PDB file of C-alpha atoms in Angstrom:
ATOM      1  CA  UNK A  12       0.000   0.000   0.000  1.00 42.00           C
ATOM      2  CA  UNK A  13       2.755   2.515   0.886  1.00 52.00           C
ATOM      3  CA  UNK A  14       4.400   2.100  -2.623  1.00 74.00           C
ATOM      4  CA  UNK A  15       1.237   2.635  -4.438  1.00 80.00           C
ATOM      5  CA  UNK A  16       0.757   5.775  -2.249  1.00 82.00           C
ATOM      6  CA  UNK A  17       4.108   6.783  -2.879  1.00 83.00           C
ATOM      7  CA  UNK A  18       3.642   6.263  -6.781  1.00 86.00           C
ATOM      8  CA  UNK A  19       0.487   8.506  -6.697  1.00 90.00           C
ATOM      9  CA  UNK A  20       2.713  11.229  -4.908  1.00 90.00           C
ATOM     10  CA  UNK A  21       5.503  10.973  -7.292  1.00 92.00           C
ATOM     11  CA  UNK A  22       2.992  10.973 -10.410  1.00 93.00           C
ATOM     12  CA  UNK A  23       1.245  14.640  -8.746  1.00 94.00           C
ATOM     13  CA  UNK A  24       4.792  15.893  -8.012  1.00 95.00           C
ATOM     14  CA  UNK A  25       6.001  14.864 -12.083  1.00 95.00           C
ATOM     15  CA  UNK A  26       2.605  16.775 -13.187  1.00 97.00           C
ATOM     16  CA  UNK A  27       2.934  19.774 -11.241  1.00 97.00           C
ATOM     17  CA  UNK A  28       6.845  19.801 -12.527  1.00 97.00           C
ATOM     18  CA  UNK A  29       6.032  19.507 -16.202  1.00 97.00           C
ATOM     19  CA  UNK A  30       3.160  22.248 -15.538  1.00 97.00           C
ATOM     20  CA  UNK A  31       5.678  24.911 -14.324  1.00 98.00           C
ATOM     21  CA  UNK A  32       8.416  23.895 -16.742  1.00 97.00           C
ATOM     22  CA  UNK A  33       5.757  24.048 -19.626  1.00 97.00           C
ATOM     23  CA  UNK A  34       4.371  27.808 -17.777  1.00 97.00           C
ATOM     24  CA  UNK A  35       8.810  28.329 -18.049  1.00 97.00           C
ATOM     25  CA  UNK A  36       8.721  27.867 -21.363  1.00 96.00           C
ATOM     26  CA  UNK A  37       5.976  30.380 -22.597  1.00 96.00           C
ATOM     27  CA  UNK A  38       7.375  32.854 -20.264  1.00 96.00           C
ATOM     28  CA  UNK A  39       8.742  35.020 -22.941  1.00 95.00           C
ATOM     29  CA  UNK A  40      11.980  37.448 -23.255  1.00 97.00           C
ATOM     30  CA  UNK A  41      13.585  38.135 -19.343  1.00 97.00           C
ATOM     31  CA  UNK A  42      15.334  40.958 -18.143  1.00 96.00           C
ATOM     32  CA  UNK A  43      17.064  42.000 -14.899  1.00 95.00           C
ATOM     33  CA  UNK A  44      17.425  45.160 -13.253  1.00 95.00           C
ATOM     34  CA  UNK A  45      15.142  48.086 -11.613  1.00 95.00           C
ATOM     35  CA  UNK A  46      13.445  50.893 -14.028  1.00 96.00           C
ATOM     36  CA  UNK A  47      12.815  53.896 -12.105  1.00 96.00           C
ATOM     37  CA  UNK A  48      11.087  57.113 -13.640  1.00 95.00           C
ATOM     38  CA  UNK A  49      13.399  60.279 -13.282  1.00 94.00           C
ATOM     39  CA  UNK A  50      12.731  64.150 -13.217  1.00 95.00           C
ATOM     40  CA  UNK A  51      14.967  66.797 -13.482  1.00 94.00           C
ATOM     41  CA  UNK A  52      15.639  70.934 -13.736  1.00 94.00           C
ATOM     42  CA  UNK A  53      16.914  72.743 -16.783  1.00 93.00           C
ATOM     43  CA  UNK A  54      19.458  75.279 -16.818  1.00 89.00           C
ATOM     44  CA  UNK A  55      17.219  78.044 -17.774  1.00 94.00           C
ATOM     45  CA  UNK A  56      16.426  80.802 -14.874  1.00 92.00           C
ATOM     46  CA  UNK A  57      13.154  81.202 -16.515  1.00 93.00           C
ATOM     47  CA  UNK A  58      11.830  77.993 -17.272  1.00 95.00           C
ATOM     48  CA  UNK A  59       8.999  76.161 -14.657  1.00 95.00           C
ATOM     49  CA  UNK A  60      11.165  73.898 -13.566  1.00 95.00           C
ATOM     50  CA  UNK A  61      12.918  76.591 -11.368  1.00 93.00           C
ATOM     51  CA  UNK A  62       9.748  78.408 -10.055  1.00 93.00           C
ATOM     52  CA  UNK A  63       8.434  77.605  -6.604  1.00 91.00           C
ATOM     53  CA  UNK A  64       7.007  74.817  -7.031  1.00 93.00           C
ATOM     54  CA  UNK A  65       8.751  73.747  -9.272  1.00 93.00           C
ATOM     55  CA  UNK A  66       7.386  71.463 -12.779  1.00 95.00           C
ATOM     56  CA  UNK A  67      10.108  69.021 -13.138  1.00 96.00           C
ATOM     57  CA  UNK A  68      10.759  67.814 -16.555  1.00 95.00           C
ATOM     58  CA  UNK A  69      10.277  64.070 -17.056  1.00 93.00           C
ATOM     59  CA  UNK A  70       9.529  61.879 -16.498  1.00 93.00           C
ATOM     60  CA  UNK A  71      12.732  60.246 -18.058  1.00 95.00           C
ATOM     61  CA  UNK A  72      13.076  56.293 -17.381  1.00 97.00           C
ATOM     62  CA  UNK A  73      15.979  54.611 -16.641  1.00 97.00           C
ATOM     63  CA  UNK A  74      17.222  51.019 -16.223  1.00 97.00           C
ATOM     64  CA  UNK A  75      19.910  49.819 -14.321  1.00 97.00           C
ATOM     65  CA  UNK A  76      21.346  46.786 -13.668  1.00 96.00           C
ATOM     66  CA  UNK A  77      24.738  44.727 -12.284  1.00 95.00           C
ATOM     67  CA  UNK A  78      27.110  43.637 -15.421  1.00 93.00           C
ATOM     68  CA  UNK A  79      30.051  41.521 -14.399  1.00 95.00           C
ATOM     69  CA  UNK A  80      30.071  43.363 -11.008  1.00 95.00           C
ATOM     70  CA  UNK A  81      29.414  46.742 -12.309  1.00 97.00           C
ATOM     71  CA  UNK A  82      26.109  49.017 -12.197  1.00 96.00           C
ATOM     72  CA  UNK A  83      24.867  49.626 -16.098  1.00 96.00           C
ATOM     73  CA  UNK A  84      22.267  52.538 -16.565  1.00 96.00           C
ATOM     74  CA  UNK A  85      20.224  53.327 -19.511  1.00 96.00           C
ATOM     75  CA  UNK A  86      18.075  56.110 -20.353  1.00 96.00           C
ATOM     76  CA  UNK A  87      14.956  54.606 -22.325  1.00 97.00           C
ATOM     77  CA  UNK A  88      12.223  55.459 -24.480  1.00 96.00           C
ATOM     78  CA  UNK A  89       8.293  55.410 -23.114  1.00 95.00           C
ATOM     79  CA  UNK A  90       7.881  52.673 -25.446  1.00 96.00           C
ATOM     80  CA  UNK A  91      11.471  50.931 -24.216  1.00 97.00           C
ATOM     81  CA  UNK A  92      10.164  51.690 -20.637  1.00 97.00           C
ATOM     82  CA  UNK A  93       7.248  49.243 -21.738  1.00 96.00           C
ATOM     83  CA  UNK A  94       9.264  46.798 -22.596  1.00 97.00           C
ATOM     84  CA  UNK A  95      11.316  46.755 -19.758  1.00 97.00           C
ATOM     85  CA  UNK A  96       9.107  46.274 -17.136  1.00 96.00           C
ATOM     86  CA  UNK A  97       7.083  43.151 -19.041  1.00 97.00           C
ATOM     87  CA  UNK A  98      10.706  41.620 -19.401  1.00 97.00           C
ATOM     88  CA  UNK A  99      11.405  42.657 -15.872  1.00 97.00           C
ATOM     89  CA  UNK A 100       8.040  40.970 -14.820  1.00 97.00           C
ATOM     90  CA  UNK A 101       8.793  37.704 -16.864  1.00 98.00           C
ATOM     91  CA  UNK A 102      12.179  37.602 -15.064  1.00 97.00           C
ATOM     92  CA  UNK A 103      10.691  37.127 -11.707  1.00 97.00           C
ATOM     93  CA  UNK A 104       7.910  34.996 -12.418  1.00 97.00           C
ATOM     94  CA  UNK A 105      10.952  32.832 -14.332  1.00 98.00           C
ATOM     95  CA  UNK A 106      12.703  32.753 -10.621  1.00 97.00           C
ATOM     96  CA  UNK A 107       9.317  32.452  -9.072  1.00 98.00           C
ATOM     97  CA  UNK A 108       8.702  29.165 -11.439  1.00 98.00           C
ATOM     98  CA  UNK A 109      12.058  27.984 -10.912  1.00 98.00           C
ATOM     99  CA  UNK A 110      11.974  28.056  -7.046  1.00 98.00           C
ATOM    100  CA  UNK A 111       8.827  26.370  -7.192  1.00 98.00           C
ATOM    101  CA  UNK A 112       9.917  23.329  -9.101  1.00 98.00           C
ATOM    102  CA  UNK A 113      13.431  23.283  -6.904  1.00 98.00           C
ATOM    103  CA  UNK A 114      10.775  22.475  -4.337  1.00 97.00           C
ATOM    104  CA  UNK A 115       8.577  20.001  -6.582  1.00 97.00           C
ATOM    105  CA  UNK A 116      11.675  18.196  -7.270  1.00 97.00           C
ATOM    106  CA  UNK A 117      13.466  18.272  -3.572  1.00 96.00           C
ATOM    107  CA  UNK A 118      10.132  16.508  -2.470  1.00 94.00           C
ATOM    108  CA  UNK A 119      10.486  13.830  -5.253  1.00 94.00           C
ATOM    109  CA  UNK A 120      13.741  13.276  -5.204  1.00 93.00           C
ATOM    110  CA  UNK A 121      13.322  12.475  -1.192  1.00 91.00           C
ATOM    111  CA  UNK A 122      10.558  10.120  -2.250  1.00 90.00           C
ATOM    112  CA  UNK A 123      12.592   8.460  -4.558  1.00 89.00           C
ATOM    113  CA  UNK A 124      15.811   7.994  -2.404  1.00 89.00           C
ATOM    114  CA  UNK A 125      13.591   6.504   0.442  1.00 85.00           C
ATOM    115  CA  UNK A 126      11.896   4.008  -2.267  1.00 81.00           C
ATOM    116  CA  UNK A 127      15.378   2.927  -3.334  1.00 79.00           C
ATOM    117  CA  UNK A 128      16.778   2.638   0.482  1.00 79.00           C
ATOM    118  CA  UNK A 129      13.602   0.402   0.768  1.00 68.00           C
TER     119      UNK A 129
END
């Protein structure tokens, strides 16, 4: 009875694995880093961005990220900006997806190694 039990466990656990690698797959193009909108003042004494209050220009968005130990940052588009934060959005549900089936296949994998111990 136990192996039977166990082979129901291990046939959820290999479903639930090939659902989040298949979810994995259609996940789409991934991208790390932070995009944060920025505003800024002019030079000109006259413009509105000096007055009090001020009317900052932007916003401008930027992306930044860690390249071989060192911070990248890139201005971007609106459009760019868009992009960014789906691919930014794909890359943690891609973590997200991966941490879950690390745990789908820790739980297995103990299931297994008891089976063959048995």
């Amino acid at each position: 009875m136990a192996t039977k039990r166990s082979s129901q466990r291990l046939d959820r656990y290999e479903r639930r694995y090939r659902q989040l690698a298949h979810e994995l797959a259609d996940i789409g193009y991934i991208a790390q880093g932070s995009l944060a909108p920025r505003f800024t003042r002019c030079g000109k004494p006259t413009c509105a961005c000096q007055a009090d209050p001020p009317k900052l220009h932007g916003p401008y968005w930027h992306w930044s990220t860690k390249v071989n130990g060192r911070t990248v940052n890139r201005r971007l588009t609106e459009r760019e900006a868009e992009l960014y934060i789906s691919w930014i959005e794909n890359d943690r549900r891609a973590r997200e997806l991966l941490a879950e089936m690390r745990a789908v296949a820790v739980e297995a994998t103990e299931l297994l190694l008891k089976e063959q111990s048995a």
